[in-house]
Coordinates of C-alpha atoms in Angstrom, one line a residue:
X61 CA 15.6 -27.2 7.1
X62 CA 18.7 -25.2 6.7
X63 CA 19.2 -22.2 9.2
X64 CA 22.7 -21.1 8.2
X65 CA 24.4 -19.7 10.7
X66 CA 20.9 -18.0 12.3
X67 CA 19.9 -19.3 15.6
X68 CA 16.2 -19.3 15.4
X69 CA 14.0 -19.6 18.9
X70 CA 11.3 -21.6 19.7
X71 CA 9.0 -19.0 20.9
X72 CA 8.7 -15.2 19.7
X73 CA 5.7 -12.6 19.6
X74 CA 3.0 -11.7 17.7
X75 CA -0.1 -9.8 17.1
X76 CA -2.8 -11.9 16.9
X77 CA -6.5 -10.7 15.8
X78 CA -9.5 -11.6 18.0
X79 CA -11.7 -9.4 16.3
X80 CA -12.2 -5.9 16.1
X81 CA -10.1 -3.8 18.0
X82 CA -9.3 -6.7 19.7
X83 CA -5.9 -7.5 19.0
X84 CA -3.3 -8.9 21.2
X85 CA 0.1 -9.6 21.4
X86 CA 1.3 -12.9 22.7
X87 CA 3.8 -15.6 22.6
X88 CA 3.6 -18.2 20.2
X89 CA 5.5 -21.3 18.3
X90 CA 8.1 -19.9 15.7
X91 CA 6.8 -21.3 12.8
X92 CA 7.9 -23.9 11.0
X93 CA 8.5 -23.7 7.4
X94 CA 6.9 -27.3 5.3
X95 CA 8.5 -28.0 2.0
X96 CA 9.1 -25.5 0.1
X97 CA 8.2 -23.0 2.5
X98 CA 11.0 -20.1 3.7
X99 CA 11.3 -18.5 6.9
X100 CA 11.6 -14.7 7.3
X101 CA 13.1 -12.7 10.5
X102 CA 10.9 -9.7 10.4
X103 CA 12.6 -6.0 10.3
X104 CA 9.5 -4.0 9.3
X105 CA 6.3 -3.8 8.8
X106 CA 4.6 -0.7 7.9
X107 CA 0.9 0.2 9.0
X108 CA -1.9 0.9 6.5
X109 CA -4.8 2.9 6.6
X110 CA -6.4 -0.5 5.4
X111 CA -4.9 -2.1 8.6
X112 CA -6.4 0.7 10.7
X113 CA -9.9 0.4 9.4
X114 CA -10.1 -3.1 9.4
X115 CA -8.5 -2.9 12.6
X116 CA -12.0 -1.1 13.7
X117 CA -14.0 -3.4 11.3
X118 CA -14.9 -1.0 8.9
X119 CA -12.9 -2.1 5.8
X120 CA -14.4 -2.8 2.4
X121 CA -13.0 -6.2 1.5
X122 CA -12.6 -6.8 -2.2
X123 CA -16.0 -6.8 -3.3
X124 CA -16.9 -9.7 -1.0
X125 CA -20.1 -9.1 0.4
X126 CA -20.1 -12.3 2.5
X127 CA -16.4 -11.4 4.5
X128 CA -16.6 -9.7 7.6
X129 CA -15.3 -6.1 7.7
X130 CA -12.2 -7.0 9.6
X131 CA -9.0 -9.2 9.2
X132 CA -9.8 -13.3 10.2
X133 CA -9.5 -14.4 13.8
X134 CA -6.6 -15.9 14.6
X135 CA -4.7 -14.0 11.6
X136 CA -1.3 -12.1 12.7
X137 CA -1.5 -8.8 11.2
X138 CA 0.4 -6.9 8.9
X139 CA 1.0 -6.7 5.1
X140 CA 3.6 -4.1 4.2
X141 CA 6.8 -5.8 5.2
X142 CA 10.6 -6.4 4.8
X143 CA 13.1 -9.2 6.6
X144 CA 15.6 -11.6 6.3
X145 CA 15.6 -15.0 4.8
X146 CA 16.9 -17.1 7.9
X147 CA 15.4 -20.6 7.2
X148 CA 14.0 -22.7 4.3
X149 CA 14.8 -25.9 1.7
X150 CA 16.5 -26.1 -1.2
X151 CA 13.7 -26.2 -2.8
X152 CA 12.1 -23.3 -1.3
X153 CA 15.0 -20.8 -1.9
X154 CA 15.4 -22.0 -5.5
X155 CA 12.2 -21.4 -6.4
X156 CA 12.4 -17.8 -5.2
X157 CA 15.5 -17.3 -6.5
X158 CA 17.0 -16.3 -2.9
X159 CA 19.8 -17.8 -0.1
X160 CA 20.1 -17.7 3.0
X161 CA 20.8 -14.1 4.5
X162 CA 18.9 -12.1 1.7
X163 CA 16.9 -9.3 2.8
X164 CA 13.2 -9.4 0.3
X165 CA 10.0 -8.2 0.5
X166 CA 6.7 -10.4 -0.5
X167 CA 3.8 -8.8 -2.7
X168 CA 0.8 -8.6 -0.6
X169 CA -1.2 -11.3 -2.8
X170 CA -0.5 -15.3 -2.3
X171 CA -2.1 -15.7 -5.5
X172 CA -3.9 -19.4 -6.0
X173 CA -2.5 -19.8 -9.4
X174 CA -5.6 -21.8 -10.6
X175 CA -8.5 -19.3 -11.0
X176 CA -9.6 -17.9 -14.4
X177 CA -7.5 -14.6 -13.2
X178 CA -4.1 -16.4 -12.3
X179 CA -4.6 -18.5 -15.1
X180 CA -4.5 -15.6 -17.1
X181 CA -1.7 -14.0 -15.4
X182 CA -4.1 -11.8 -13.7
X183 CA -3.2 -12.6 -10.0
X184 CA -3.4 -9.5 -8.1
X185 CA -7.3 -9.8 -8.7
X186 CA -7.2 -14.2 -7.9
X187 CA -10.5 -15.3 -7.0
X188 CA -9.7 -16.4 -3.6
X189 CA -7.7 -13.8 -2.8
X190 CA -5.5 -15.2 -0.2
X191 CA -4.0 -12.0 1.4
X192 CA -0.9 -11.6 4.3
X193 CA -2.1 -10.3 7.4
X194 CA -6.0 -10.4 6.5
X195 CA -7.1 -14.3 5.4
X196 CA -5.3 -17.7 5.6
X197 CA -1.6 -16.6 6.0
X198 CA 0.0 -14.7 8.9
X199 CA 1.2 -11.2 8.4
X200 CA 4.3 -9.4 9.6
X201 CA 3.7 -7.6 13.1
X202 CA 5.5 -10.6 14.0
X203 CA 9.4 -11.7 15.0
X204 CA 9.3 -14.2 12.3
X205 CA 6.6 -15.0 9.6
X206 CA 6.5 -17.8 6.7
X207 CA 7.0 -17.1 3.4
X208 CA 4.3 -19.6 1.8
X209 CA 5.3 -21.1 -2.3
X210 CA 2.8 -19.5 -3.8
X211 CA 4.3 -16.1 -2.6
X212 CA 5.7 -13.6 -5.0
X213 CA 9.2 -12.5 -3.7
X214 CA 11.6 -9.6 -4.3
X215 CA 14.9 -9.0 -3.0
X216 CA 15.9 -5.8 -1.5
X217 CA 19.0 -4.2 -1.2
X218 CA 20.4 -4.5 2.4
X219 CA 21.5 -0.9 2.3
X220 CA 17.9 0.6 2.9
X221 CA 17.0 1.2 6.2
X222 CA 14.3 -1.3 7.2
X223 CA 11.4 0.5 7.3
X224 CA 12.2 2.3 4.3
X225 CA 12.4 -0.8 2.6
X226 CA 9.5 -1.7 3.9
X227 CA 7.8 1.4 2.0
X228 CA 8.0 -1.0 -1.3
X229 CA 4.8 -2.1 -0.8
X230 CA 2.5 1.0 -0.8
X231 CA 5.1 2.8 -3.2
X232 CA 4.1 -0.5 -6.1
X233 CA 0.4 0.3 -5.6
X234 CA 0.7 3.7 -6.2
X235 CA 3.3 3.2 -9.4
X236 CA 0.1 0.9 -10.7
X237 CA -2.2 3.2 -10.1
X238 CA -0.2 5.7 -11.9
X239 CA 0.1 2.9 -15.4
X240 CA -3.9 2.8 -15.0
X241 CA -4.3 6.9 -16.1
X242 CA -1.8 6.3 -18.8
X243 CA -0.8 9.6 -18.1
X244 CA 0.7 12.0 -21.3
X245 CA 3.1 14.5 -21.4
X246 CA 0.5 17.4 -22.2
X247 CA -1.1 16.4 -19.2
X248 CA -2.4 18.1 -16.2
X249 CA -2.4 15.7 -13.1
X250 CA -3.7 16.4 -10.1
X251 CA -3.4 13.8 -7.0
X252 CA -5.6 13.6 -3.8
X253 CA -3.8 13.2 -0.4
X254 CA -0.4 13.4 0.7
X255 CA -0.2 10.2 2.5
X256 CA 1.9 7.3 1.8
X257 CA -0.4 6.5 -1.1
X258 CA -0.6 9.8 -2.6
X259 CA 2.9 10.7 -1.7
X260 CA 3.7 7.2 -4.3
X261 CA 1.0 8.5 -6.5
X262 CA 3.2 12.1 -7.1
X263 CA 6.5 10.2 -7.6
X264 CA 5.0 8.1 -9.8
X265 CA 3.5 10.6 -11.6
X266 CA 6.3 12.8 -11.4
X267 CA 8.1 9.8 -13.6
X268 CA 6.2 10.2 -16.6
X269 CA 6.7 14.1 -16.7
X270 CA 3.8 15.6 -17.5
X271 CA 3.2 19.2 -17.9
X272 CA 1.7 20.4 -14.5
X273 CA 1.2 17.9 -10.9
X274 CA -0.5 19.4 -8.8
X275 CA -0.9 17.8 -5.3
X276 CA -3.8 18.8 -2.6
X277 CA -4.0 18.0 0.8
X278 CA -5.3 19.8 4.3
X279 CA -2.3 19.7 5.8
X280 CA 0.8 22.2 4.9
X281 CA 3.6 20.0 6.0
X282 CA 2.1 17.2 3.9
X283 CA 1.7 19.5 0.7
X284 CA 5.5 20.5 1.1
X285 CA 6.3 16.7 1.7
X286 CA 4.4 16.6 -1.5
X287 CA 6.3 19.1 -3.5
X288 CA 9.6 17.7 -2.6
X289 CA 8.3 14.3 -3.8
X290 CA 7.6 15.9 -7.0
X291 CA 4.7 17.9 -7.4
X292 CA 5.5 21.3 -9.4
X293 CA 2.3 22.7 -7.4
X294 CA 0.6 22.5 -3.7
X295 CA -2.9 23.5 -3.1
X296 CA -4.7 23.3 0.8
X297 CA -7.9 22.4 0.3
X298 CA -8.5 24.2 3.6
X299 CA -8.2 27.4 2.5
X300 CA -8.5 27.5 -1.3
X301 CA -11.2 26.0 -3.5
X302 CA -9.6 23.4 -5.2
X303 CA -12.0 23.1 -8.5
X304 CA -11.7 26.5 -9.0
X305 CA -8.2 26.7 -8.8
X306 CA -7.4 23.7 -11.3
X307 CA -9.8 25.4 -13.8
X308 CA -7.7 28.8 -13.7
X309 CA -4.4 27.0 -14.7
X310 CA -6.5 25.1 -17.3
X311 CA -8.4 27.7 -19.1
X312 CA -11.6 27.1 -17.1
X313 CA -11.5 23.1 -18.7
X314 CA -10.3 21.2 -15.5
X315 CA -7.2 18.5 -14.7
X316 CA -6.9 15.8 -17.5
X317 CA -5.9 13.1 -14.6
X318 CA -7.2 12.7 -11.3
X319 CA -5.4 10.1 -8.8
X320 CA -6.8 9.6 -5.7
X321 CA -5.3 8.5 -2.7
X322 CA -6.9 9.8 0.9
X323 CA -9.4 7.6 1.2
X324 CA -11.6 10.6 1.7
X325 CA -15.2 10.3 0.9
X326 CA -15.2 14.4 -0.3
X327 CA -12.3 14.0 -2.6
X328 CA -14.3 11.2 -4.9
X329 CA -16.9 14.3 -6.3
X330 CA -13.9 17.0 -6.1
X331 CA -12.3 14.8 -8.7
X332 CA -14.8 14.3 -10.5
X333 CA -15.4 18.1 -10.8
X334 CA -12.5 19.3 -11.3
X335 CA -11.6 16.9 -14.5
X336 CA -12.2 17.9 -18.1
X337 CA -14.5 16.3 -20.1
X338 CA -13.2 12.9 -21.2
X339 CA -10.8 13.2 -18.3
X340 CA -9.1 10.1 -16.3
X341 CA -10.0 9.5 -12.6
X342 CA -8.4 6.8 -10.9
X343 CA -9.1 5.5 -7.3
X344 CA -6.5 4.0 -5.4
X345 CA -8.0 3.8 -1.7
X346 CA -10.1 1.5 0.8
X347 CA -13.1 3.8 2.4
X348 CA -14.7 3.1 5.5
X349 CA -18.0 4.0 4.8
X350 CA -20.2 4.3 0.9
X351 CA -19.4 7.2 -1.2
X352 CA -22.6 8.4 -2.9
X353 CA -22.0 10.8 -6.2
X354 CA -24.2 12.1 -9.2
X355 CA -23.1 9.7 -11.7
X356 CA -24.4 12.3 -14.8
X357 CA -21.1 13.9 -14.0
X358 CA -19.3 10.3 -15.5
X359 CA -21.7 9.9 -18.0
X360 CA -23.6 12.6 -20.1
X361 CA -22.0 15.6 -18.6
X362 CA -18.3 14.7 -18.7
X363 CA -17.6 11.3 -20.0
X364 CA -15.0 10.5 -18.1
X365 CA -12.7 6.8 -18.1
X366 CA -13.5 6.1 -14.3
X367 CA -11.1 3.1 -13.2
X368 CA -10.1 1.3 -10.1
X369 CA -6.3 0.3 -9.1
X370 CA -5.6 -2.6 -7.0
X371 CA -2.2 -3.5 -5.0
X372 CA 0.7 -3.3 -6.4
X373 CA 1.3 -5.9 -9.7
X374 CA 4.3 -5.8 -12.2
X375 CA 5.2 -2.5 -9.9
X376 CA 7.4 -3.8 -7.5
X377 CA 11.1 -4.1 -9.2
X378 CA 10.3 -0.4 -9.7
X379 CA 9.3 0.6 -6.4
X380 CA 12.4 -1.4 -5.0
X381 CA 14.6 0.7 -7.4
X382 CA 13.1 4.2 -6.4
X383 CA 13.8 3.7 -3.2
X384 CA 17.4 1.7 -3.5
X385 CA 18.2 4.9 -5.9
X386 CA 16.7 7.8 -3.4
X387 CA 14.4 9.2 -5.7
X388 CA 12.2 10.1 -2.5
X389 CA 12.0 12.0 0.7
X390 CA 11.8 9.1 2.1
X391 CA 13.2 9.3 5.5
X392 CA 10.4 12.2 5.8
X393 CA 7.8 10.0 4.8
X394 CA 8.6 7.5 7.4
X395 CA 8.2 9.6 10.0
X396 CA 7.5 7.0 13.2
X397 CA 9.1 3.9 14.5
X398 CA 8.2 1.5 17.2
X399 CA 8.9 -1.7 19.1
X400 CA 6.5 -4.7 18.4
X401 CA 5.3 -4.0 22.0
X402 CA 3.8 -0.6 20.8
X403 CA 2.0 -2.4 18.2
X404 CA -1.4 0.1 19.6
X405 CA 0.7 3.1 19.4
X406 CA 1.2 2.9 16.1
X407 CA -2.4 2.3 14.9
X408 CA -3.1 5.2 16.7
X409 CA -0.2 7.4 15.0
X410 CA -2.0 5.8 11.8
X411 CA -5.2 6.9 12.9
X412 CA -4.5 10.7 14.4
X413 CA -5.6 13.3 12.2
X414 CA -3.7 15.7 13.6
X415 CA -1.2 15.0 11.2
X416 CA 1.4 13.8 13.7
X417 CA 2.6 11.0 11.3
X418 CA 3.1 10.3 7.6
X419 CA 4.1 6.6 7.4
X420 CA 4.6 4.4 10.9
X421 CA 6.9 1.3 10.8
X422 CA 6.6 -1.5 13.1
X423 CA 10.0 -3.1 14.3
X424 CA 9.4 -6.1 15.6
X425 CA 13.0 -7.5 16.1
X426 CA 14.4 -4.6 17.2

């Protein structure tokens, strides 16, 4: 295997799941790559509201009815990540196109490339569904992690700031979100949430320039995050009826897009009130418990295009160049940073809803 000029240990720490908020952080091998295989010094991982539920078990995983509700024992944690390339064959950093040294970032997918949806270059939905951090390959709130074949690599300019580079991942889901409402320039777009997601969601949005973005959120330093992201207008749900409002600026019609992006279980039937008739809703987020609406409201009353959004795919190399270009607040966004030590502090940041944090970043080498 060549190293380079990187001296790589033979022990570092991880986060290792035991099961529902039962994680731990211990000392364990380095791993070692096979062939093929690269190996990655971690510099950031960021933490997801995904990570945070199934961190208490109460994710929604996939459509997989027979998966437990949490990541799999044994499984280091920990999918939004950036690092450097510090070991690997030939063979492996050919076929990612990288060398030695390169700072990338890995899609959150290790696609099987042999199910009916790989094989139809459909891999963010593969079958399997091989995921860093939750099933069969260790994620990142570790000092070193393996970059597996099958992995989908980017390279990232070693100019960001770790964990803003790390903000590539939620940033592609949100861009593909975004492509599914195939938004117009006539268009009224309003986005739920000023998270990380919904935060992507507006820049994303704010790309295809349409008429009026509207972004809502309970929180006022989150709405003026928002606006500086992109949106030409902030609304707190707390204090001002948000159905009523979009329907003023619309002529009493309603928003032609919806994107949602809290992960709130009220903001699924405020979207699909305030849309138009024949109006786009789009849902980018992982609940943590069933949302119940009145499906008339999709169907004979509105007829509205309902549709889902999924990780991040085709996104990435435009993610990678917002943030390389500054197109975002983004050292706003990521708001908290902490050793891999404090790995409970910041799934707790991610979990206060004071409002204390936007995005928190795990540095595990620091």
């Amino acid at each position: 295997m060549s190293t380079g000029t990187h001296e790589i240990p033979a022990r570092m720490q991880a986060v290792v799941v035991h099961g529902p908020e039962d994680y731990r952080l211990e000392e364990v091998d380095v791993p070692k790559p096979d062939a093929g295989e690269l190996l990655m010094q971690v510099e950031a991982v960021g933490v997801c509201a995904s990570d945070l539920k199934c961190y208490h078990g109460a994710a929604k995983f996939w459509g997989d009815e027979n998966r437990p509700a949490w990541a799999q024992t044994g499984v280091t944690p920990g999918h939004e990540f950036v690092g450097r390339i510090v070991g690997g064959d030939d063979a492996g950093l050919a076929r990612h196109g990288v060398r030695l040294g390169d700072r990338v970032a890995c899609e959150q997918i290790v696609p099987c490339e042999e199910c009916r949806y790989c094989l139809r270059g459909q891999y963010w939905m593969c079958g399997p569904h091989d995921m860093f951090g939750f099933r069969n390959f260790n994620g990142a709130m570790a000092q070193y992690m393996l970059v597996p074949t099958r992995a989908r690599v980017h390279r990232v300019s070693p100019d960001l700031e770790p964990q803003h580079a790390a903000f590539a991942e939620p940033l592609s889901c949100a861009l593909h979100a975004v492509e599914r409402a195939t938004i117009s320039f006539d268009d009224v777009v309003v986005v739920a949430g000023c998270g990380p997601i919904g935060l992507g969601l507006i820049a994303g949005a704010r790309a295809k320039n349409p008429r009026l973005l509207i972004a809502l959120d309970l929180d006022d330093d989150k709405l003026e995050l928002g606006r500086r992201t992109g949106a030409d207008l902030t609304i707190n749900i707390s204090r001002e009826d948000a159905v009523a409002r979009v329907k003023e600026l619309t002529d009493g019609y309603g928003a032609d897009v919806y994107l949602e992006g809290s992960g709130a279980v009220p903001a699924v039937a405020q979207g699909l009130n305030l849309l138009r008739k024949l109006g786009t809703f789009v849902e980018y987020s992982v609940f943590g418990s069933d949302v119940t609406v009145d499906w008339s409201i999709i169907s004979d009353d509105k007829e509205l295009d309902v549709r889902g959004a999924h990780l991040g795919p085709h996104c990435w190399p435009a993610a990678i160049k917002m943030l390389e270009d500054g197109k975002l607040p983004i050292s706003d966004i990521c708001t908290h940073q902490v050793p891999l030590a404090e790995f409970q502090k910041a799934l707790d940041l991610v979990g206060d809803t004071s409002g204390a944090s936007v995005k928190v970043s795990i540095l595990p080498n620091a």
